[in-house]
Short mmCIF file of C-alpha atoms and ligand atoms in Angstrom, two decimals:
data_model
loop_
_atom_site.label_atom_id
_atom_site.label_comp_id
_atom_site.label_asym_id
_atom_site.label_seq_id
_atom_site.Cartn_x
_atom_site.Cartn_y
_atom_site.Cartn_z
CA MET P 1 16.92 136.52 74.21
CA SER P 2 14.41 138.62 76.34
CA ALA P 3 12.02 136.73 78.38
CA LEU P 4 8.20 136.55 76.95
CA GLN P 5 5.49 138.09 79.06
CA PRO P 6 1.82 136.88 79.09
CA ALA P 7 -0.38 138.78 76.40
CA ARG P 8 -1.72 142.07 77.53
CA GLY P 9 -4.81 141.60 79.77
CA THR P 10 -4.19 137.98 80.57
CA ARG P 11 -2.87 136.40 83.71
CA ASP P 12 -1.33 133.32 85.02
CA LEU P 13 -2.99 131.75 87.99
CA ILE P 14 -0.49 130.17 90.23
CA GLY P 15 -0.34 129.23 94.03
CA GLU P 16 -2.75 131.28 95.91
CA ASP P 17 -4.44 132.84 92.79
CA ALA P 18 -5.08 129.47 91.46
CA ALA P 19 -6.45 128.49 95.02
CA ARG P 20 -8.90 131.28 95.05
CA HIS P 21 -10.13 130.80 91.40
CA LEU P 22 -10.64 127.10 92.09
CA ARG P 23 -12.47 127.93 95.42
CA VAL P 24 -14.94 130.09 93.51
CA VAL P 25 -15.71 127.77 90.56
CA ASP P 26 -15.96 124.64 92.79
CA THR P 27 -18.19 126.34 95.31
CA ALA P 28 -20.43 127.87 92.47
CA ARG P 29 -20.57 124.40 90.93
CA ARG P 30 -21.67 122.71 94.15
CA ILE P 31 -24.33 125.29 94.99
CA ALA P 32 -25.77 125.19 91.44
CA ALA P 33 -26.09 121.35 91.70
CA THR P 34 -28.31 121.80 94.77
CA TYR P 35 -30.69 123.93 92.54
CA GLY P 36 -30.89 121.15 90.03
CA LEU P 37 -28.56 122.81 87.41
CA ASP P 38 -26.62 120.65 84.99
CA GLU P 39 -23.13 121.74 83.74
CA TRP P 40 -22.74 122.50 80.12
CA ILE P 41 -19.50 122.79 78.49
CA THR P 42 -19.79 124.69 75.11
CA PRO P 43 -17.01 125.78 72.85
CA VAL P 44 -14.72 128.63 73.51
CA PHE P 45 -15.15 129.84 69.88
CA GLU P 46 -18.19 130.22 67.84
CA ASP P 47 -19.42 131.19 64.47
CA THR P 48 -19.21 134.96 64.65
CA ARG P 49 -22.92 135.23 63.75
CA VAL P 50 -23.73 133.65 67.21
CA PHE P 51 -22.63 136.86 68.91
CA ALA P 52 -23.15 139.43 65.95
CA ARG P 53 -26.90 138.25 65.89
CA THR P 54 -27.53 137.88 69.57
CA LEU P 55 -25.64 140.54 71.27
CA GLY P 56 -27.19 142.90 68.54
CA GLU P 57 -24.86 144.71 66.16
CA THR P 58 -25.40 147.92 68.39
CA SER P 59 -24.07 146.74 71.78
CA ASP P 60 -20.67 147.79 73.21
CA VAL P 61 -19.46 144.28 73.20
CA VAL P 62 -20.05 143.64 69.69
CA MET P 63 -18.73 146.96 68.41
CA LYS P 64 -15.63 147.24 70.27
CA GLU P 65 -14.68 144.20 72.37
CA MET P 66 -14.91 141.03 70.24
CA TYR P 67 -11.99 139.02 69.30
CA SER P 68 -13.04 138.00 65.90
CA PHE P 69 -10.87 136.28 63.30
CA GLN P 70 -10.91 134.30 60.13
CA ASP P 71 -9.47 130.86 60.35
CA ARG P 72 -7.42 129.06 57.68
CA GLY P 73 -10.75 127.88 55.92
CA GLY P 74 -11.99 131.31 55.75
CA GLU P 75 -14.82 131.15 58.40
CA SER P 76 -15.31 134.11 60.69
CA LEU P 77 -15.01 132.85 64.19
CA THR P 78 -15.26 134.73 67.61
CA LEU P 79 -13.71 133.97 70.92
CA ARG P 80 -16.85 134.00 73.08
CA PRO P 81 -17.15 137.30 75.06
CA GLU P 82 -20.00 135.56 77.22
CA ASN P 83 -21.62 132.29 77.42
CA THR P 84 -25.29 133.03 77.25
CA ALA P 85 -25.55 133.19 73.50
CA GLY P 86 -23.55 129.94 73.29
CA VAL P 87 -25.84 128.01 75.65
CA CYS P 88 -28.82 129.19 73.59
CA ARG P 89 -27.12 128.16 70.38
CA ALA P 90 -26.36 124.78 71.77
CA LEU P 91 -29.91 124.43 73.00
CA VAL P 92 -31.12 124.92 69.39
CA SER P 93 -28.40 122.91 67.79
CA ASN P 94 -28.97 119.77 70.08
CA GLY P 95 -32.71 119.79 69.70
CA LEU P 96 -33.62 120.58 73.17
CA THR P 97 -36.02 123.36 72.63
CA GLN P 98 -38.84 120.80 73.17
CA SER P 99 -37.17 119.43 76.32
CA LEU P 100 -37.66 122.24 78.78
CA PRO P 101 -36.94 123.36 81.38
CA GLN P 102 -33.12 123.13 80.71
CA LYS P 103 -31.41 124.36 83.83
CA VAL P 104 -27.74 125.19 82.97
CA PHE P 105 -24.61 125.89 84.92
CA TYR P 106 -21.27 126.75 83.23
CA ALA P 107 -17.77 128.05 84.15
CA GLY P 108 -14.98 129.17 81.81
CA PRO P 109 -12.87 131.71 80.08
CA MET P 110 -14.34 134.52 78.15
CA PHE P 111 -12.51 137.25 75.95
CA ARG P 112 -13.12 140.77 75.52
CA TYR P 113 -10.75 143.37 73.92
CA GLU P 114 -10.78 146.03 76.91
CA ARG P 115 -8.45 148.27 78.49
CA PRO P 116 -7.09 146.01 81.21
CA GLN P 117 -7.24 147.26 84.86
CA LYS P 118 -7.89 145.78 88.23
CA GLY P 119 -10.75 143.53 87.84
CA ARG P 120 -10.93 144.05 84.07
CA TYR P 121 -9.07 141.57 81.84
CA ARG P 122 -9.01 140.49 78.21
CA GLN P 123 -9.31 136.81 79.14
CA PHE P 124 -11.35 136.48 82.21
CA HIS P 125 -13.60 133.88 83.59
CA GLN P 126 -17.31 133.55 84.36
CA ILE P 127 -19.69 131.18 86.12
CA GLY P 128 -23.13 131.36 85.13
CA ALA P 129 -26.62 130.12 85.58
CA GLU P 130 -29.47 129.83 83.11
CA LEU P 131 -33.00 128.65 83.51
CA ILE P 132 -34.48 128.01 80.08
CA GLY P 133 -38.15 127.40 79.54
CA PRO P 134 -39.82 128.86 82.55
CA ALA P 135 -41.87 132.18 82.09
CA GLU P 136 -42.75 132.46 85.80
CA PRO P 137 -41.32 135.14 88.01
CA LEU P 138 -40.51 132.31 90.50
CA ALA P 139 -37.69 131.25 87.99
CA ASP P 140 -36.31 134.67 88.31
CA ALA P 141 -36.32 134.43 92.01
CA GLU P 142 -34.74 131.22 92.14
CA VAL P 143 -31.97 131.90 89.82
CA ILE P 144 -31.20 135.12 91.84
CA ALA P 145 -31.43 132.89 95.17
CA CYS P 146 -28.83 130.52 93.58
CA GLY P 147 -26.48 133.46 93.00
CA ARG P 148 -27.03 134.76 96.52
CA ASP P 149 -26.30 131.15 97.95
CA ILE P 150 -23.03 131.03 96.02
CA LEU P 151 -21.91 134.43 97.43
CA ALA P 152 -22.84 133.30 100.86
CA ALA P 153 -21.12 129.99 100.68
CA LEU P 154 -18.02 131.97 99.37
CA GLY P 155 -18.22 134.25 102.47
CA VAL P 156 -18.76 137.34 100.48
CA ALA P 157 -22.53 137.96 100.68
CA GLY P 158 -21.89 140.50 103.29
CA GLU P 159 -19.72 142.35 100.93
CA THR P 160 -22.30 142.76 98.26
CA VAL P 161 -25.84 144.26 97.65
CA LEU P 162 -28.37 142.92 95.37
CA GLU P 163 -29.91 145.48 93.11
CA ILE P 164 -33.09 144.74 91.12
CA ASN P 165 -35.11 146.33 88.45
CA THR P 166 -37.72 145.70 85.99
CA LEU P 167 -37.51 146.24 82.27
CA GLY P 168 -41.22 145.49 81.83
CA ASP P 169 -42.67 143.72 78.79
CA ARG P 170 -42.55 144.91 75.18
CA ASP P 171 -45.23 147.51 75.57
CA SER P 172 -43.86 148.94 78.63
CA ARG P 173 -40.36 149.16 77.07
CA ALA P 174 -41.60 150.81 73.90
CA ALA P 175 -43.31 153.61 75.86
CA TRP P 176 -40.43 154.08 78.05
CA ARG P 177 -37.91 154.12 75.18
CA ASP P 178 -39.88 156.95 73.64
CA ALA P 179 -39.73 158.84 76.76
CA LEU P 180 -35.89 158.28 77.04
CA VAL P 181 -35.24 159.34 73.49
CA ALA P 182 -37.18 162.47 74.03
CA TYR P 183 -35.37 163.25 77.15
CA PHE P 184 -31.89 162.48 75.83
CA THR P 185 -32.53 164.44 72.57
CA ALA P 186 -33.32 167.47 74.69
CA HIS P 187 -29.94 166.97 76.52
CA ARG P 188 -27.97 165.94 73.61
CA GLY P 189 -25.53 168.65 74.09
CA ALA P 190 -24.40 167.20 77.37
CA LEU P 191 -23.99 163.48 76.24
CA SER P 192 -20.72 161.84 75.31
CA GLU P 193 -19.81 160.94 71.65
CA ASP P 194 -20.50 157.23 72.54
CA SER P 195 -23.92 157.95 74.06
CA LEU P 196 -25.02 160.09 71.02
CA ALA P 197 -24.40 156.97 68.96
CA ARG P 198 -26.40 155.12 71.50
CA LEU P 199 -29.26 157.51 71.21
CA GLU P 200 -29.67 156.46 67.49
CA ARG P 201 -29.20 152.82 68.05
CA ASN P 202 -29.93 151.71 71.57
CA PRO P 203 -30.86 154.40 74.00
CA LEU P 204 -31.33 152.17 77.13
CA ARG P 205 -27.68 151.65 76.83
CA ILE P 206 -26.99 155.24 77.90
CA LEU P 207 -28.41 154.39 81.29
CA ASP P 208 -25.43 152.04 81.63
CA SER P 209 -22.84 154.61 80.59
CA LYS P 210 -19.87 154.85 82.97
CA ASP P 211 -19.09 158.49 81.51
CA GLU P 212 -19.20 161.10 84.28
CA ALA P 213 -21.06 163.67 82.05
CA ASP P 214 -23.54 160.97 80.76
CA ARG P 215 -24.21 160.04 84.46
CA ARG P 216 -25.34 163.49 85.18
CA VAL P 217 -27.71 163.47 82.48
CA VAL P 218 -28.98 159.81 83.37
CA ALA P 219 -29.64 160.98 86.90
CA GLY P 220 -32.60 162.87 85.71
CA ALA P 221 -33.83 160.46 82.98
CA PRO P 222 -37.45 159.32 83.10
CA LEU P 223 -37.87 155.97 84.96
CA ILE P 224 -39.74 152.93 83.49
CA GLU P 225 -42.19 152.74 86.53
CA ALA P 226 -44.56 155.45 84.97
CA HIS P 227 -44.73 153.18 81.68
CA LEU P 228 -45.16 149.88 83.15
CA THR P 229 -48.31 147.69 81.96
CA GLU P 230 -50.37 146.05 84.60
CA ALA P 231 -49.07 142.68 83.75
CA ALA P 232 -45.38 143.95 83.82
CA ALA P 233 -46.04 145.44 87.18
CA ALA P 234 -47.66 142.25 88.45
CA PHE P 235 -44.70 140.31 87.35
CA TYR P 236 -42.31 142.41 89.01
CA GLY P 237 -44.60 142.37 92.37
CA LYS P 238 -44.37 138.56 92.23
CA LEU P 239 -40.60 138.59 91.90
CA LYS P 240 -40.24 140.61 94.93
CA GLN P 241 -42.63 138.52 96.85
CA HIS P 242 -40.76 135.22 95.95
CA LEU P 243 -37.37 136.77 96.74
CA GLY P 244 -38.83 137.56 100.14
CA GLN P 245 -39.75 133.93 100.58
CA PHE P 246 -36.34 132.65 99.51
CA GLY P 247 -34.92 135.15 102.24
CA VAL P 248 -32.98 137.05 99.63
CA ALA P 249 -32.50 140.85 100.64
CA PHE P 250 -32.49 143.39 97.77
CA VAL P 251 -32.77 147.06 97.04
CA GLU P 252 -34.58 148.39 93.88
CA ASN P 253 -32.42 150.55 91.51
CA PRO P 254 -34.36 151.84 88.62
CA ARG P 255 -31.08 152.57 86.75
CA ILE P 256 -30.22 148.78 86.22
CA VAL P 257 -30.60 147.94 82.72
CA ARG P 258 -29.36 145.29 80.20
CA GLY P 259 -28.90 147.08 76.99
CA LEU P 260 -30.06 144.32 74.53
CA ASP P 261 -33.34 144.23 72.90
CA TYR P 262 -34.17 140.47 73.98
CA TYR P 263 -34.02 141.40 77.74
CA GLY P 264 -37.26 142.21 79.66
CA HIS P 265 -38.84 142.06 83.00
CA THR P 266 -36.04 141.28 85.55
CA ALA P 267 -32.68 142.86 85.65
CA PHE P 268 -30.43 142.64 88.42
CA GLU P 269 -26.94 143.00 89.76
CA PHE P 270 -24.95 142.01 92.78
CA VAL P 271 -22.45 144.92 93.53
CA THR P 272 -19.78 145.74 96.01
CA THR P 273 -18.04 148.85 96.90
CA ARG P 274 -14.67 147.07 97.39
CA LEU P 275 -13.55 146.79 93.77
CA GLY P 276 -13.72 150.55 92.71
CA ALA P 277 -15.27 151.01 89.28
CA GLN P 278 -15.48 147.19 88.76
CA GLY P 279 -18.01 146.85 91.48
CA THR P 280 -20.61 144.69 89.63
CA VAL P 281 -19.61 140.90 90.54
CA MET P 282 -22.67 139.14 89.20
CA ALA P 283 -25.26 140.47 86.63
CA GLY P 284 -28.34 138.95 85.03
CA GLY P 285 -31.82 139.14 83.70
CA ARG P 286 -34.67 137.64 81.72
CA TYR P 287 -33.95 137.27 78.19
CA ASP P 288 -37.14 135.70 76.70
CA GLY P 289 -36.26 136.78 73.19
CA LEU P 290 -32.89 135.29 72.73
CA VAL P 291 -33.44 131.65 71.77
CA GLU P 292 -35.70 132.81 69.14
CA GLU P 293 -32.76 135.02 67.78
CA MET P 294 -30.88 131.81 67.51
CA GLY P 295 -33.27 130.23 65.40
CA GLY P 296 -35.38 128.44 67.90
CA PRO P 297 -39.00 128.88 69.03
CA PRO P 298 -39.91 131.65 71.35
CA THR P 299 -38.56 130.58 74.64
CA PRO P 300 -38.51 132.18 77.98
CA ALA P 301 -35.23 132.09 80.01
CA VAL P 302 -33.53 133.98 82.84
CA GLY P 303 -29.95 133.79 84.12
CA TRP P 304 -26.78 135.50 85.27
CA ALA P 305 -23.10 135.53 84.93
CA ALA P 306 -20.42 136.39 87.47
CA GLY P 307 -17.04 137.52 87.23
CA VAL P 308 -14.62 134.78 88.77
CA GLU P 309 -11.66 137.19 89.20
CA ARG P 310 -13.84 139.79 90.84
CA LEU P 311 -15.18 137.27 93.19
CA ALA P 312 -11.66 135.65 93.78
CA MET P 313 -10.50 139.40 94.92
CA LEU P 314 -13.32 139.61 97.58
CA LEU P 315 -12.55 136.13 99.15
CA PRO P 316 -11.38 136.05 102.54
CA GLU P 317 -8.02 134.36 103.22
CA THR P 318 -7.81 130.76 101.95
CA PRO P 319 -7.43 128.55 104.98
CA ALA P 320 -4.03 126.82 104.69
CA ALA P 321 -4.44 123.27 103.27
CA PRO P 322 -2.97 120.66 105.51
CA GLY P 323 0.50 119.88 104.55
CA PRO P 324 1.71 116.81 102.73
CA VAL P 325 3.20 113.70 104.33
CA ALA P 326 6.81 113.23 103.51
CA VAL P 327 8.35 109.91 102.88
CA VAL P 328 12.08 109.67 103.91
CA PRO P 329 13.79 106.57 102.75
CA VAL P 330 17.40 106.07 104.36
CA GLY P 331 19.52 103.82 102.16
CA GLU P 332 18.90 102.23 98.87
CA ALA P 333 16.74 99.17 99.86
CA ALA P 334 14.45 101.68 101.63
CA GLU P 335 14.05 103.89 98.57
CA ALA P 336 12.34 100.98 97.05
CA ALA P 337 10.02 100.34 100.01
CA ALA P 338 9.22 104.13 99.98
CA LEU P 339 7.53 103.90 96.67
CA ASP P 340 5.10 101.15 98.12
CA VAL P 341 4.43 103.42 101.12
CA LEU P 342 3.65 106.42 98.87
CA ALA P 343 1.35 104.40 96.73
CA ALA P 344 -0.51 103.19 99.74
CA LEU P 345 -0.92 106.44 101.36
CA ARG P 346 -2.22 108.12 98.05
CA ARG P 347 -4.62 105.25 97.56
CA ALA P 348 -5.91 106.14 100.88
CA GLY P 349 -6.50 109.75 99.74
CA ILE P 350 -3.49 111.15 101.56
CA ARG P 351 -1.33 113.70 99.97
CA ALA P 352 2.02 112.24 99.99
CA GLU P 353 5.47 113.35 98.46
CA THR P 354 9.00 112.13 98.40
CA ALA P 355 12.17 114.01 97.49
CA TYR P 356 14.02 112.45 94.48
CA ARG P 357 17.37 112.25 96.00
CA GLY P 358 19.31 113.12 99.12
CA ASN P 359 20.39 111.89 102.44
CA LEU P 360 18.34 111.90 105.65
CA LYS P 361 19.35 115.47 106.64
CA ARG P 362 18.65 116.80 103.14
CA ARG P 363 15.25 115.06 102.89
CA MET P 364 14.16 116.29 106.31
CA GLU P 365 15.08 119.85 105.20
CA ARG P 366 12.91 119.48 102.22
CA ALA P 367 10.13 118.04 104.11
CA ASN P 368 10.09 121.00 106.35
CA ARG P 369 10.30 123.46 103.23
CA ILE P 370 7.42 122.12 101.76
CA GLY P 371 5.55 122.43 104.92
CA ALA P 372 4.88 118.73 105.46
CA ARG P 373 2.88 117.87 108.59
CA ALA P 374 4.53 114.52 109.13
CA ALA P 375 7.54 112.52 107.84
CA ILE P 376 7.63 108.74 107.56
CA ILE P 377 11.39 107.65 108.10
CA LEU P 378 12.12 104.29 106.61
CA GLY P 379 15.41 102.94 107.96
CA GLU P 380 16.55 99.42 106.78
CA ALA P 381 16.58 97.81 110.13
CA GLU P 382 13.01 98.90 110.76
CA LEU P 383 11.78 97.86 107.34
CA ALA P 384 12.95 94.38 108.22
CA ARG P 385 10.62 94.40 111.12
CA GLY P 386 7.64 95.85 109.21
CA VAL P 387 7.67 99.31 110.92
CA ALA P 388 8.62 102.82 110.26
CA GLN P 389 9.25 106.10 112.35
CA LEU P 390 6.34 108.48 112.14
CA LYS P 391 7.49 112.03 113.01
CA ASP P 392 4.91 114.74 113.59
CA LEU P 393 6.72 117.81 112.09
CA ARG P 394 4.57 120.31 114.29
CA SER P 395 5.26 118.94 117.54
CA GLY P 396 8.53 116.98 116.85
CA GLU P 397 7.03 113.84 118.48
CA GLN P 398 8.28 110.65 117.04
CA GLN P 399 7.06 107.06 117.18
CA GLU P 400 7.19 103.68 115.71
CA VAL P 401 4.17 102.56 113.77
CA ALA P 402 3.59 99.32 111.54
CA LEU P 403 3.81 99.87 107.91
CA ALA P 404 0.21 98.39 107.63
CA ASP P 405 -1.11 101.18 110.11
CA LEU P 406 0.43 104.22 108.40
CA ALA P 407 -2.44 105.26 106.33
CA ALA P 408 -5.09 104.82 109.08
CA ARG P 409 -2.91 106.85 111.40
CA LEU P 410 -2.51 109.53 108.96
CA ALA P 411 -6.01 109.88 107.65
P1 ATP G 1 -18.79 146.10 83.34
O1 ATP G 1 -19.96 147.03 83.45
O2 ATP G 1 -17.97 145.91 84.44
O3 ATP G 1 -17.96 146.19 81.97
P2 ATP G 1 -20.55 144.16 81.81
O4 ATP G 1 -21.76 144.65 81.86
O5 ATP G 1 -19.69 144.27 80.68
O6 ATP G 1 -19.51 144.61 83.05
P3 ATP G 1 -21.50 141.46 81.83
O7 ATP G 1 -21.44 141.28 80.43
O8 ATP G 1 -22.80 141.57 82.45
O9 ATP G 1 -20.60 142.59 82.41
O10 ATP G 1 -20.59 140.13 82.57
C1 ATP G 1 -21.04 139.60 83.83
C2 ATP G 1 -19.84 139.80 84.83
O11 ATP G 1 -18.57 139.35 84.33
C3 ATP G 1 -19.53 141.19 85.31
O12 ATP G 1 -20.47 141.61 86.27
C4 ATP G 1 -18.07 141.04 85.80
O13 ATP G 1 -18.12 140.61 87.18
C5 ATP G 1 -17.56 140.18 84.88
N1 ATP G 1 -16.77 140.68 83.76
C6 ATP G 1 -17.21 141.42 82.56
N2 ATP G 1 -16.33 141.85 81.92
C7 ATP G 1 -15.03 141.50 82.74
C8 ATP G 1 -13.73 141.66 82.38
N3 ATP G 1 -13.09 142.41 81.07
N4 ATP G 1 -12.74 141.23 83.12
C9 ATP G 1 -13.07 140.61 84.23
N5 ATP G 1 -14.52 140.40 84.68
C10 ATP G 1 -15.43 140.83 83.78
MG1 MG G 2 -18.34 145.58 79.97
#
């Protein structure tokens, strides 16, 4: 029978891959907590309407990338392509719209039917932060600072650049949208098939196109700057001021958009040049209209999501974890005593292992193979005296230690 492979676009994380993945998630979780964020764990699949409604029937994600299916009861379900919609759905379902702000961190798998390539998978993972409730630009700055601190704690802040933009308020965006439609209509001959469809439904999305020809047209497209209302310009000014106070470096990039209608004001991305076309590691913005789309009251919110796989690829080498302690019994009576020693070491938080069989020579070979830092050799004569031989496997040094002192010596 032929061996089965993982499904296309999915990966097994084992050894170094798993270590990097966990380092990203653990670090993010720790930093997010310092910002007062609580972790929410929402379902991996949702009623399809959670995404169909909120991602907009027109977005690329909904149109082409969703894993939707009917379950045995006939419900239309979708594996979540992102988690902001799920968090907003949970906010409303759990009656939390009157208990604001809610400051949320999440981590978990997402699913998109995409063409797999380096940094782009069908099951991938995101970490994310959402500040739900505050309308002030200080919240935008704070959530961005949280993202920057996570990148810094991972040692990759130097590899990324923060690009920010404003999408203005509704009035700014309406005026800008008209200018974009006029411009793209005049250049429709040069646009890709996909972007012609976007021109009808969601012209802002064209600015985000990865198509070469589209990009040439986009280079000359009108900027929102000329269409910003006074209030929107003031909001953007405040954001930049607060970022300065948080010590967050940024560049302005007027081409950054989030293509969905409920996004406004702040849009930002942390990008790197090290991952080719998959250069965006963290992306976010303000989505004041989303909770309302989910059936809640109008609720301001701002957040971001970051790709764990892309961050894991940027990480510097994982420092080697200290090796385990190998417990090596010699003879049958010692095998029973070895279990007590193992249990005591583990209670003290020490990584300890024993081979399941073998003579002294075999067990010592195995201790070396697993990179053990020390071996505790339990001979019957020594056990009778309440001691063991502790051998440092790096230096080769060996000494007699009382059983009761082992954990303290190895801690
Ligand atoms: P891209 O432009 O690369 O397709 P996106 O705009 O679709 O990204 P978002 O929906 O903003 O991405 O998701 C936030 C982050 O999640 C991205 O910046 C990226 O790091 C990561 N991400 C998105 N899609 C994938 C994927 N298929 N595989 C791995 N990571 C992904
Ligand atoms: Mg995408």
